[in-house]
Tab-separated table of C-alpha atoms in Angstrom:
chain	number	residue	atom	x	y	z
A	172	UNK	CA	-2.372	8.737	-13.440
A	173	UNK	CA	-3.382	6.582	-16.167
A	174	UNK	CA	-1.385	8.107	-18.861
A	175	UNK	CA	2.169	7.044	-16.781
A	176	UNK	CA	1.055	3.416	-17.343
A	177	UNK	CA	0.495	4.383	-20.523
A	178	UNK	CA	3.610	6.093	-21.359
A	179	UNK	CA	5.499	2.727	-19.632
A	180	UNK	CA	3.964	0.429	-21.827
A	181	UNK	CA	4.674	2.270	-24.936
A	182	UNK	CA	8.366	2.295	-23.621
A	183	UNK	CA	8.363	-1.602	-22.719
A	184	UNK	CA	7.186	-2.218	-26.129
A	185	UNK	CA	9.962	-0.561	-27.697
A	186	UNK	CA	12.402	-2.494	-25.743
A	187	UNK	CA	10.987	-5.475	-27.049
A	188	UNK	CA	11.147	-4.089	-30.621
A	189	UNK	CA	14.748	-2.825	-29.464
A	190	UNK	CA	15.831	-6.607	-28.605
A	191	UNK	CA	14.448	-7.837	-32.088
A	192	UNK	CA	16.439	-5.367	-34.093
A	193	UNK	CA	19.734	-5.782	-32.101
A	194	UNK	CA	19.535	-9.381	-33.240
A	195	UNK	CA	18.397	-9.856	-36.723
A	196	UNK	CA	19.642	-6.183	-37.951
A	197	UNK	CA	22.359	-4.849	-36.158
A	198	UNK	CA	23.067	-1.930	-38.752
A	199	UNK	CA	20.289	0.002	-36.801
A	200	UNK	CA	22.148	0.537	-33.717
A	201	UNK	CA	25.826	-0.235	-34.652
A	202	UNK	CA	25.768	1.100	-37.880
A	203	UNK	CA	27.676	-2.105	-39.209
A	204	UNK	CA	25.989	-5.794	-40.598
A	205	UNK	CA	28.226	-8.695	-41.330
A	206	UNK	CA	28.113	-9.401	-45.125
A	207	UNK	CA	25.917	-12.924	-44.054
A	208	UNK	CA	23.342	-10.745	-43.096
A	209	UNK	CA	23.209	-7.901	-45.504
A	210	UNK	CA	21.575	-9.578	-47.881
A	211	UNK	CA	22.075	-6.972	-50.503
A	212	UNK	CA	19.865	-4.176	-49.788
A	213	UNK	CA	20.726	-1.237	-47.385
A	214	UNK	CA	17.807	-0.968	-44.278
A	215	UNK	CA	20.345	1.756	-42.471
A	216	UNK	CA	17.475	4.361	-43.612
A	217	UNK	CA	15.052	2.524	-40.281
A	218	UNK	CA	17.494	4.615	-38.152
A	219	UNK	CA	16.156	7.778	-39.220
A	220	UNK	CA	13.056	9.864	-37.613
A	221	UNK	CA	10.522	8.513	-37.116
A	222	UNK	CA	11.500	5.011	-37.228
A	223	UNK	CA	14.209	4.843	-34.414
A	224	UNK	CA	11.438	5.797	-31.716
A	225	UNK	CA	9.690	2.554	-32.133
A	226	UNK	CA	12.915	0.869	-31.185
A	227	UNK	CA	15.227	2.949	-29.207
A	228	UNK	CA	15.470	0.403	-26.475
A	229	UNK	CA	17.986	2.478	-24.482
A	230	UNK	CA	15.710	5.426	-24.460
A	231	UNK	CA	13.052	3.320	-22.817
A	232	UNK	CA	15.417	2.317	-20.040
A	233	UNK	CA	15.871	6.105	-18.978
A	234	UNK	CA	12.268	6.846	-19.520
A	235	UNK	CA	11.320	3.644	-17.454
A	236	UNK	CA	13.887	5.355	-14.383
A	237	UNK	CA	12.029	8.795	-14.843
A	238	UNK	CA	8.487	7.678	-14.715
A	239	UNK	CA	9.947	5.728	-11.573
A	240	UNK	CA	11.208	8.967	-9.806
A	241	UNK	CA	8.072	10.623	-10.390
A	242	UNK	CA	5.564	8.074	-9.437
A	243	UNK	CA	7.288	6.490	-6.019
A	244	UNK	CA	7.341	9.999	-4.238
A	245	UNK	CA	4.317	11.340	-5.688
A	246	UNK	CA	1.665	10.103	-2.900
A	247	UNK	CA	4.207	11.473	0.017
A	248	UNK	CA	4.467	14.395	-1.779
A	249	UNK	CA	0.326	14.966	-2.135
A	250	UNK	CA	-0.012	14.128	1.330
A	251	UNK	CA	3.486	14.809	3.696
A	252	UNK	CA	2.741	11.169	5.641
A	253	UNK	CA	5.681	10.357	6.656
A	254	UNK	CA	4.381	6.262	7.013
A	255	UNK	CA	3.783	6.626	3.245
A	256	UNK	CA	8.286	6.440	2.549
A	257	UNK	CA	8.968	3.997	5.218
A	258	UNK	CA	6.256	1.425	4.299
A	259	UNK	CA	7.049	1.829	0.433
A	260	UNK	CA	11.240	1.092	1.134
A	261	UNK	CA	9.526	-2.285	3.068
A	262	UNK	CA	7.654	-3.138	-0.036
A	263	UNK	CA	10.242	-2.403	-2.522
A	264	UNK	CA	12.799	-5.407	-2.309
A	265	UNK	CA	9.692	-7.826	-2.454
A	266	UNK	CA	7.763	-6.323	-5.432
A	267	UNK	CA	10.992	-6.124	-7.161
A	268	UNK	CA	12.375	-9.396	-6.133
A	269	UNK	CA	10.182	-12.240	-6.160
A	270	UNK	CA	9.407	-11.540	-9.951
A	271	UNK	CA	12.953	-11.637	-10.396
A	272	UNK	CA	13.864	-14.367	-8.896
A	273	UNK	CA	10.417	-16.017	-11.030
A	274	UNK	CA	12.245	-14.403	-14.156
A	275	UNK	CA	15.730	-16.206	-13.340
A	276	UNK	CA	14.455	-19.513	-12.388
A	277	UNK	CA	12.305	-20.198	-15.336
A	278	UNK	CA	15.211	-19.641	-18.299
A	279	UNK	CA	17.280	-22.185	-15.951
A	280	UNK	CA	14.360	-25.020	-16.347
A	281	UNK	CA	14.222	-24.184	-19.974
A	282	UNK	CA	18.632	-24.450	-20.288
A	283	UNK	CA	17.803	-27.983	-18.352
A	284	UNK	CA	15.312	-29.132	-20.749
A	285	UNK	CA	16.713	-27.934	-23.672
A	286	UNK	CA	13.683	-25.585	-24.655
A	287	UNK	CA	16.316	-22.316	-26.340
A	288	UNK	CA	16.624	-22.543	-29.873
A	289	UNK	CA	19.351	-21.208	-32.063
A	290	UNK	CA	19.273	-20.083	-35.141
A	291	UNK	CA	22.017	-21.596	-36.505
A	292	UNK	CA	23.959	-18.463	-37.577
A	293	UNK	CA	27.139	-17.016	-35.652
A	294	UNK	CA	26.179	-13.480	-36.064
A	295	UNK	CA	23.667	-14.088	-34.155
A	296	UNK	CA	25.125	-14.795	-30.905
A	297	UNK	CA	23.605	-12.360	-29.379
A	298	UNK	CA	20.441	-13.367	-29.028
A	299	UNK	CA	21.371	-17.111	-28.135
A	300	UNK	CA	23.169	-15.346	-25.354
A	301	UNK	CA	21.653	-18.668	-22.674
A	302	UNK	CA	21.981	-19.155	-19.353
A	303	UNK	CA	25.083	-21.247	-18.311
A	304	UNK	CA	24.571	-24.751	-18.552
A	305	UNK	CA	26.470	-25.737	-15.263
A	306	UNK	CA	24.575	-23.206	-13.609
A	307	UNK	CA	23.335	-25.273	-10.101
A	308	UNK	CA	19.950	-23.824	-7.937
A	309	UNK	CA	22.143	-22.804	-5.373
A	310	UNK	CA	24.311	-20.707	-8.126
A	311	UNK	CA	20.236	-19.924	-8.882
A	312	UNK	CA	19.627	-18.262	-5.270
A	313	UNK	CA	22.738	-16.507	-4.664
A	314	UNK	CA	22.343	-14.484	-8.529
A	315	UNK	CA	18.995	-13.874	-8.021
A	316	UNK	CA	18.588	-12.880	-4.154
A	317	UNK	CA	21.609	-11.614	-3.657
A	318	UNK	CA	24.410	-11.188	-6.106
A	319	UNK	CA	22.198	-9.204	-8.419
A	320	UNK	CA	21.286	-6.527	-6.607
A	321	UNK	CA	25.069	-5.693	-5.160
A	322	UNK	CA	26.687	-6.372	-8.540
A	323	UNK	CA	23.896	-5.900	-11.027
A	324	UNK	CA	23.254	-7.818	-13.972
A	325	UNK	CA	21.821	-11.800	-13.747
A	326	UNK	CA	23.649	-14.487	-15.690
A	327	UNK	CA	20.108	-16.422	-16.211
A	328	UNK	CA	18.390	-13.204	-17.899
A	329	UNK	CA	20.212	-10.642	-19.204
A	330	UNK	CA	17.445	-7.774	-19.274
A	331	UNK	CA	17.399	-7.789	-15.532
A	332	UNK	CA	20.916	-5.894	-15.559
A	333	UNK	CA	18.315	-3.036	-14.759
A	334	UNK	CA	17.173	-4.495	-11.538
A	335	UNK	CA	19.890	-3.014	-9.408
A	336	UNK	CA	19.542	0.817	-10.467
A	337	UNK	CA	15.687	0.208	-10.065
A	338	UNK	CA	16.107	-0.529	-6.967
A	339	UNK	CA	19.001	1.776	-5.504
A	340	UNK	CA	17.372	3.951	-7.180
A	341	UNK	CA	14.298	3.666	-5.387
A	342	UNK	CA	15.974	3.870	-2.362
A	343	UNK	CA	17.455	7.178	-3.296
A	344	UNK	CA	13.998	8.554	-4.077
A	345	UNK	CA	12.650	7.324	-0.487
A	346	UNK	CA	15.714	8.648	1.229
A	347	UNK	CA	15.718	12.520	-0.929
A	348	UNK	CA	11.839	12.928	-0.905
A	349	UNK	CA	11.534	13.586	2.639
A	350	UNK	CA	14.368	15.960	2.570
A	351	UNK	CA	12.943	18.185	-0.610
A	352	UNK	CA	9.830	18.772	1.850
A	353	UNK	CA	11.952	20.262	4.521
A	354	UNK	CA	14.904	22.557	2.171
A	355	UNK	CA	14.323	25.926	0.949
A	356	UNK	CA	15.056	25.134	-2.749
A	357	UNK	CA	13.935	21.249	-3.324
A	358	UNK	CA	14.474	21.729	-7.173
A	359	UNK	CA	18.197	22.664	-7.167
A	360	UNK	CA	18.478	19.674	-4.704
A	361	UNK	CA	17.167	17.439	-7.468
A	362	UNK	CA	19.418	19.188	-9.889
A	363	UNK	CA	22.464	18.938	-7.706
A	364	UNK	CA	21.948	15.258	-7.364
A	365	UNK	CA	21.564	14.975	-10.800
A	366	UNK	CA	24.757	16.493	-11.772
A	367	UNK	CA	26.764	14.563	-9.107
A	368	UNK	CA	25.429	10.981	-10.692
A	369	UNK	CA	26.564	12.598	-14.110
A	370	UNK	CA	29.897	13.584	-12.776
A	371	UNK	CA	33.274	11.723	-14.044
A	372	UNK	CA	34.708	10.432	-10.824
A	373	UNK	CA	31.495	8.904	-9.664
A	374	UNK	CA	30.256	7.556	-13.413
A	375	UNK	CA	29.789	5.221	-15.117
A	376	UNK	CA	27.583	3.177	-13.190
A	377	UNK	CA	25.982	6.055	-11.809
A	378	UNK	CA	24.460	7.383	-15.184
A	379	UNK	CA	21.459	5.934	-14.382
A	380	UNK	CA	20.495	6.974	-11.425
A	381	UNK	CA	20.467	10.728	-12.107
A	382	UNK	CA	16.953	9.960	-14.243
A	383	UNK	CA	15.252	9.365	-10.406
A	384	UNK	CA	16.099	12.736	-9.586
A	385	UNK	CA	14.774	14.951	-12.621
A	386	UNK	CA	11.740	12.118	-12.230
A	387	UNK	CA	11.498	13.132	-8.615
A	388	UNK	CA	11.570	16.956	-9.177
A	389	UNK	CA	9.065	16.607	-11.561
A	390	UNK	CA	6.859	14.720	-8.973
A	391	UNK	CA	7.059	17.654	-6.667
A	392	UNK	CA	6.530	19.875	-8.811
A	393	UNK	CA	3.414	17.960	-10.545
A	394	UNK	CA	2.192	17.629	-6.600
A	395	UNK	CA	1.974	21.315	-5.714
A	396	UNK	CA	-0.511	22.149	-8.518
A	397	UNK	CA	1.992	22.406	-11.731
A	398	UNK	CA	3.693	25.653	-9.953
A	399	UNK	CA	7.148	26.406	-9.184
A	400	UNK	CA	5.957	29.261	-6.262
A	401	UNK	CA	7.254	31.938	-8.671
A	402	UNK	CA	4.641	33.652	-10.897
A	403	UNK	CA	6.929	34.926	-14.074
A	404	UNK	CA	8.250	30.922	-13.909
A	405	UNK	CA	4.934	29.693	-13.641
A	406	UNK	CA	3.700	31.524	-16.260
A	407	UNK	CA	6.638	30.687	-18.661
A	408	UNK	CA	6.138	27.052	-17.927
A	409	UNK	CA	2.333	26.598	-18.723
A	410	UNK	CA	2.893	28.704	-22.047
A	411	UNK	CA	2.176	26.688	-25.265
A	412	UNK	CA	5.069	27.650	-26.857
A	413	UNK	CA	7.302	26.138	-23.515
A	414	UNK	CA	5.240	23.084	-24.109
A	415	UNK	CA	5.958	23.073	-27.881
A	416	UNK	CA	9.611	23.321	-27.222
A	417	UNK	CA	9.703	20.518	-24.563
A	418	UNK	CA	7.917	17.967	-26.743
A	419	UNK	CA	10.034	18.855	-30.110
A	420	UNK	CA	13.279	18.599	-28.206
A	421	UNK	CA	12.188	15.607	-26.247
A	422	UNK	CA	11.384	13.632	-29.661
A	423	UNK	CA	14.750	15.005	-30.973
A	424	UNK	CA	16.612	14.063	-28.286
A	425	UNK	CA	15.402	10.423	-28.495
A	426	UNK	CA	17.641	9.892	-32.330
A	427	UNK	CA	20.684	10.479	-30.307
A	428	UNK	CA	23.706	9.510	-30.030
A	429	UNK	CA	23.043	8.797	-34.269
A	430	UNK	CA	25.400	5.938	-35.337
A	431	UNK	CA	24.107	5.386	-38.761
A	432	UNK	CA	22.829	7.955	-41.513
A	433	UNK	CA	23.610	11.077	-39.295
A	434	UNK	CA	20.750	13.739	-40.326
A	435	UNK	CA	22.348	16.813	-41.661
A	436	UNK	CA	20.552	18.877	-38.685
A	437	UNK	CA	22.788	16.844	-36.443
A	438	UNK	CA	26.203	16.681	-38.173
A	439	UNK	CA	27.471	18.909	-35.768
A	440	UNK	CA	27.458	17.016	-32.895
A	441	UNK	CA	27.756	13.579	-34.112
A	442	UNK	CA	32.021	13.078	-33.831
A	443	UNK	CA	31.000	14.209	-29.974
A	444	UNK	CA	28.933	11.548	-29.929
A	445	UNK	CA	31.327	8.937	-30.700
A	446	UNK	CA	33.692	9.926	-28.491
A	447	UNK	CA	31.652	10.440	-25.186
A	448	UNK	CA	28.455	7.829	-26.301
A	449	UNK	CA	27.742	6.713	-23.154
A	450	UNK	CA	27.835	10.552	-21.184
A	451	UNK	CA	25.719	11.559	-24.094
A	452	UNK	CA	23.048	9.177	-23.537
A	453	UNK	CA	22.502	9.428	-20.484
A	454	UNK	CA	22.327	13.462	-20.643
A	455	UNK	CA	20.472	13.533	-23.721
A	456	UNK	CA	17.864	10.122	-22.953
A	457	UNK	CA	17.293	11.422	-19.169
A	458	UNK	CA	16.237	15.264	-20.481
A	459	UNK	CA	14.457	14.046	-23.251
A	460	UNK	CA	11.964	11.434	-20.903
A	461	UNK	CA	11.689	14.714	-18.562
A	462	UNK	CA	10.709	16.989	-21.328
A	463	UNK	CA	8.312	14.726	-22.706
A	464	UNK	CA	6.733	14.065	-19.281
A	465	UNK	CA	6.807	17.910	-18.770
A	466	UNK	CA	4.782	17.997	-21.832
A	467	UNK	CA	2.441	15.546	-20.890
A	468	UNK	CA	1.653	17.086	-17.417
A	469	UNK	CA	0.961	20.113	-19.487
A	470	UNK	CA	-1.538	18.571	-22.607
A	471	UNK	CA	-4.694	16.824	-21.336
A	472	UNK	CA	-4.696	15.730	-25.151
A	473	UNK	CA	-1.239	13.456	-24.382
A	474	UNK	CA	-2.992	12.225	-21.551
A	475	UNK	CA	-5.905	11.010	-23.196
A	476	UNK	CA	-3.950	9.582	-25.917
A	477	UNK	CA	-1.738	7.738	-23.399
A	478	UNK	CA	-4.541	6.504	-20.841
A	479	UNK	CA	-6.240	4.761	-23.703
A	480	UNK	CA	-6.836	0.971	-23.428
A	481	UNK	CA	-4.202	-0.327	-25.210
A	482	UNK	CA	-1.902	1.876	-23.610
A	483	UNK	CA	-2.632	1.335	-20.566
A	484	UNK	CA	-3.002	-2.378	-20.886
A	485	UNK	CA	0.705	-1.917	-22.172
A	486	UNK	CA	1.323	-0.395	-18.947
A	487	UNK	CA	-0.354	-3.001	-16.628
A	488	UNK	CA	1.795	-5.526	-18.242
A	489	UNK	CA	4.708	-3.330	-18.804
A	490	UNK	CA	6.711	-5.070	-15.882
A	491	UNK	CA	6.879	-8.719	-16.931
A	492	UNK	CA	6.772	-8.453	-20.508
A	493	UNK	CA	10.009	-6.939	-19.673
A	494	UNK	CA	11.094	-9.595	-17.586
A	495	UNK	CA	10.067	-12.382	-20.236
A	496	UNK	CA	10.424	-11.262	-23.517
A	497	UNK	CA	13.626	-12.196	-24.137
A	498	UNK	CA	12.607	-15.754	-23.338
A	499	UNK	CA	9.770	-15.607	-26.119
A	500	UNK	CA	12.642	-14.059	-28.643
A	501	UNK	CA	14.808	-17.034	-27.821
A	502	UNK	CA	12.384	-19.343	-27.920
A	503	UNK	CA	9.239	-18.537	-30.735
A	504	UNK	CA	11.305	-15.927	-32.586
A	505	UNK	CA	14.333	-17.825	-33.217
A	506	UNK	CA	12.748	-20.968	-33.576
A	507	UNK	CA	10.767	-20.070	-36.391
A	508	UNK	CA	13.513	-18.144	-38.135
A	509	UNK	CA	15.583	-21.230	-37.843
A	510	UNK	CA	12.677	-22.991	-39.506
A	511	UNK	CA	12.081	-20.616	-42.626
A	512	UNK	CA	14.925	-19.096	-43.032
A	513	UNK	CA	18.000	-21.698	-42.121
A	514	UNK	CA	16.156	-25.103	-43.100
A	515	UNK	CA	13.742	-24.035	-46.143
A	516	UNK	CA	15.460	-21.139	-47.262
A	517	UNK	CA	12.983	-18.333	-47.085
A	518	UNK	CA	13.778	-14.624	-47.536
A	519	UNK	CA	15.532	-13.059	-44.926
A	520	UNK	CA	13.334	-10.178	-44.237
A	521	UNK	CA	10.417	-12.312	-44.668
A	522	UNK	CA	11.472	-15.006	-42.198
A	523	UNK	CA	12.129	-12.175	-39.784
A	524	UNK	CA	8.675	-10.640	-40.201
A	525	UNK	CA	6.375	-13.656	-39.899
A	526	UNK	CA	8.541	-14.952	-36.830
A	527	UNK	CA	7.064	-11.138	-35.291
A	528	UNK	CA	3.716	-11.748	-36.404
A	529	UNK	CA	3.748	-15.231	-34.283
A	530	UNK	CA	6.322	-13.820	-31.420
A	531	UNK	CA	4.944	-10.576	-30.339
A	532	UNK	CA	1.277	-11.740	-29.737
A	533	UNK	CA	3.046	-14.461	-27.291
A	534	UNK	CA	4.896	-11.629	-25.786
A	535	UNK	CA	2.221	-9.659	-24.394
A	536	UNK	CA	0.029	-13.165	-23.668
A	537	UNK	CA	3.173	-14.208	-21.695
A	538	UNK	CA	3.551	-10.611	-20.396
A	539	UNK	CA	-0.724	-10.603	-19.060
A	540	UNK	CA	-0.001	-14.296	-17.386
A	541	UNK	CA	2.964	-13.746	-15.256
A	542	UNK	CA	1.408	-10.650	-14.187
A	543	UNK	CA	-1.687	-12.166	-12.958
A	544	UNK	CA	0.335	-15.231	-11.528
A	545	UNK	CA	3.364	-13.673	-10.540
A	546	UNK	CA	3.369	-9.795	-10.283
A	547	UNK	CA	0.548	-9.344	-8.815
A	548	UNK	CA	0.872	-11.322	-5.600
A	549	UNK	CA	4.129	-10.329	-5.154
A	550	UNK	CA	2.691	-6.643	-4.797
A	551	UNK	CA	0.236	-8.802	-2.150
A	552	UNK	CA	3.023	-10.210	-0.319
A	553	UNK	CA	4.964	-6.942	-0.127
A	554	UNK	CA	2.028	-5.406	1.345
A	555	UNK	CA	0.858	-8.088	3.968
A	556	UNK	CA	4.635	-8.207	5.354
A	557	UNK	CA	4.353	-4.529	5.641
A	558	UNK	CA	1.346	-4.526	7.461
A	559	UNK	CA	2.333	-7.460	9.591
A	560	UNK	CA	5.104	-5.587	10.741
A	561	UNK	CA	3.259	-2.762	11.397
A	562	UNK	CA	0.939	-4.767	13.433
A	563	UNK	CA	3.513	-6.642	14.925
A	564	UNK	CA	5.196	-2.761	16.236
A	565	UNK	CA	1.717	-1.443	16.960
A	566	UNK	CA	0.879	-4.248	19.341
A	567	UNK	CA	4.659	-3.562	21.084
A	568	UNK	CA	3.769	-0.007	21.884
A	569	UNK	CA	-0.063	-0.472	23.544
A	570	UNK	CA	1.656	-3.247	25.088
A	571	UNK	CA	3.571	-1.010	26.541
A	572	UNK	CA	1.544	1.651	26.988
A	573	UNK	CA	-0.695	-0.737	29.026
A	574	UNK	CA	2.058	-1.252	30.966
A	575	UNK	CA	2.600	2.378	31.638
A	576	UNK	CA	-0.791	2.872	32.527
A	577	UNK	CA	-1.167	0.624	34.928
A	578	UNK	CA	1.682	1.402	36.986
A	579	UNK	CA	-0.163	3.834	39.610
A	580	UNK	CA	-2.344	1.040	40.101
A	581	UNK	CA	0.175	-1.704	40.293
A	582	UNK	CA	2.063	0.317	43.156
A	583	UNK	CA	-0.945	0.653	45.475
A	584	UNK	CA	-1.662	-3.244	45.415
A	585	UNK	CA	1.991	-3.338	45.967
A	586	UNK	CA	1.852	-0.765	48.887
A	587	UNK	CA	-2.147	-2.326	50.502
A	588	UNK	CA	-0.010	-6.086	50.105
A	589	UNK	CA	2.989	-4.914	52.559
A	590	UNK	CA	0.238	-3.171	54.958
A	591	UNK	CA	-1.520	-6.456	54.962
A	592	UNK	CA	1.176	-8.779	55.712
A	593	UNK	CA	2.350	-6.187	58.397
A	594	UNK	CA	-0.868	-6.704	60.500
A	595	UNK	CA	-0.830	-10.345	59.687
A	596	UNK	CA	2.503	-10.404	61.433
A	597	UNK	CA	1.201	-11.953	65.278
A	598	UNK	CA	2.493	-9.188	67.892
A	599	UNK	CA	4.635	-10.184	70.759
A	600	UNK	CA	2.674	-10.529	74.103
């Protein structure tokens, strides 16, 4: 499923965007710039459609949990082998953790050699957000191999706050995909799950692992053909005008919660927003990735668009441009804004834009070499240690076996031994 890589990459690049925006213009997600940054002109109109897709960072994260529910389970679900969930769990902490721990230890050389660069105004402390500098490599370890994945987040790279739901979440898809094979109604077990992550004694944290689940019913249901066993549903779901209203709603979805500029279409919910932002985006981010991947399973069209090369070179890459970027913003970005801007006084805007035009090629270069040197044999590793453990409990049981065989056997030499000491034994004359 090319177009899933696709779709992944598109949503990694908009993080990157997301990260960019966060830091040099604010006003597009908070709806407020200090006056040092304003510069006189009013950019709040970049938060409207279509411009806050190319950025909505926090979008992307849901959309990045979906497309995980719905690929992890989809090759147990095509084939019911059981081996297929136990030897993926194996795999999972090492394909997730060895470019993590790669992803923490490099921003820790580059705090002891100095290599972040600030640029030199306070309202941008965000973005010179560094790793501590009396950080030690044991502090190192215990962050990235353990700490992070109980407590979530990583105090040597802050986009890895997502590692923990990735992976719990994972977990959660091994653990419920086995058990949507065996109930009578595996969609309203999805749903049910869903609703109990979104629930207010359980949330916060939980918010984002209810995207697994609607990614996971959409993997079964993707894996039996496109049907949901009922003909009137069926139908309903493969009309155009279902897959019309998926798409449009999924787009729409993506501009909320609105904090700036509030459309007049959306004036009605937008003081609900404010009150219950983070509820609201993880309801309204988590339907609109599944309505768009409805849509998708549904339009060969979409899929062509999003298996295309770049796309799906996007996708390949998806993973550790993640992982890295920030360390290219902090690094290229803000070094050559500090340049234009802070030392030779160039426009704003313009200092901004040409530090892009030099920063996001390095992203994606940076992006294609850790995941030849880094991501890649970690998805090695996590599958030799799987199949050396399989080996390892193969061997056990024809060991055994043998043993088992050859007990018949092993009781008659015992029994012909006895006989033949008895008549060695000299008789009394």
């Amino acid at each position: 499923m090319k177009y899933v890589d696709g779709l992944r990459g598109c949503a990694a690049a908009a993080v990157v965007i997301q990260h960019v925006v966060t830091g040099f213009y604010p006003v597009l997600n908070t709806g407020r710039m200090p006056e040092e940054t304003e510069r006189g002109h009013d950019i709040s109109f970049l938060g409207l459609p279509p411009f806050r897709i190319l950025y909505n960072g926090v979008f992307s994260v849901y959309l990045f949990f979906v497309l995980s529910g719905f690929v992890l389970p989809y090759k147990y679900f095509s084939s019911k082998d059981s081996s297929v969930v136990t030897t993926s769990t194996l795999r999972r902490y090492i394909r997730l953790g060895l470019p993590s721990l790669v992803a923490s230890f490099i921003p820790f050389i580059m705090m002891e050699c100095n290599l972040f660069v600030p640029t030199g105004l306070p309202e941008h402390s965000w973005i010179t957000n560094y790793p501590p500098k009396d950080a030690t490599f044991l502090t190192l370890l215990r962050e990235s191999l353990f700490a992070m994945w109980v407590r979530g987040g990583n105090m040597f790279n802050a986009v890895m706050w997502t590692m923990r739901h990735e992976f719990v979440g994972s977990l959660l898809v091994y653990l419920f995909a086995p058990a949507m094979t065996f109930v009578k109604y595996p969609y309203a077990l999805c749903l049910l799950c869903f609703a109990f992550c979104l629930a207010p004694p359980v949330a916060s944290d939980t918010y984002f692992y209810a995207p697994f689940f609607l990614g996971m019913a959409l993997s079964y249901f993707h894996a039996h053909g496109n049907t949901f066993s009922l003909p009137w549903v069926d139908k309903v779901a493969a009309s155009k005008i279902t897959f019309w209203l998926c798409l449009l709603l999924g787009v729409w979805c993506i501009f909320l919660p609105l904090d700036i500029r509030t459309p007049w279409w959306c004036v009605w919910i937008s003081d609900f927003v404010y009150i219950f932002t983070d509820f609201i985006n993880a309801v309204t981010y988590t339907v609109a990735s599944a309505l768009i991947l409805f849509a998708i399973i549904h339009s060969p069209r979409l899929q062509k668009v999003f298996s295309s090369r770049i796309c799906v070179f996007l996708g390949k890459v998806s993973f550790a441009v993640y992982l890295y970027h920030m360390l290219v913003h902090t690094t290229v970005l803000t070094g050559l804004f500090r340049l234009l801007y802070v030392e030779h006084g160039w426009n704003y805007d313009l200092a901004v834009l040409l530090g892009l035009v030099v920063d996001l090629p390095v992203v994606f270069i940076v992006g294609y070499v850790m995941t030849r040197l880094v991501d890649a044999p970690a998805i090695r590793l996590a599958a030799y240690v799987v199949n050396k453990v399989k080996r390892s409990q193969r061997s056990s049981i024809d060991a055994s076996t043998v043993t088992v065989a050859n007990e018949p056997e092993a009781r008659e030499l015992s029994e012909r031994a006895v006989l033949l000491s008895v008549e060695l034994i000299p008789k009394p004359v």
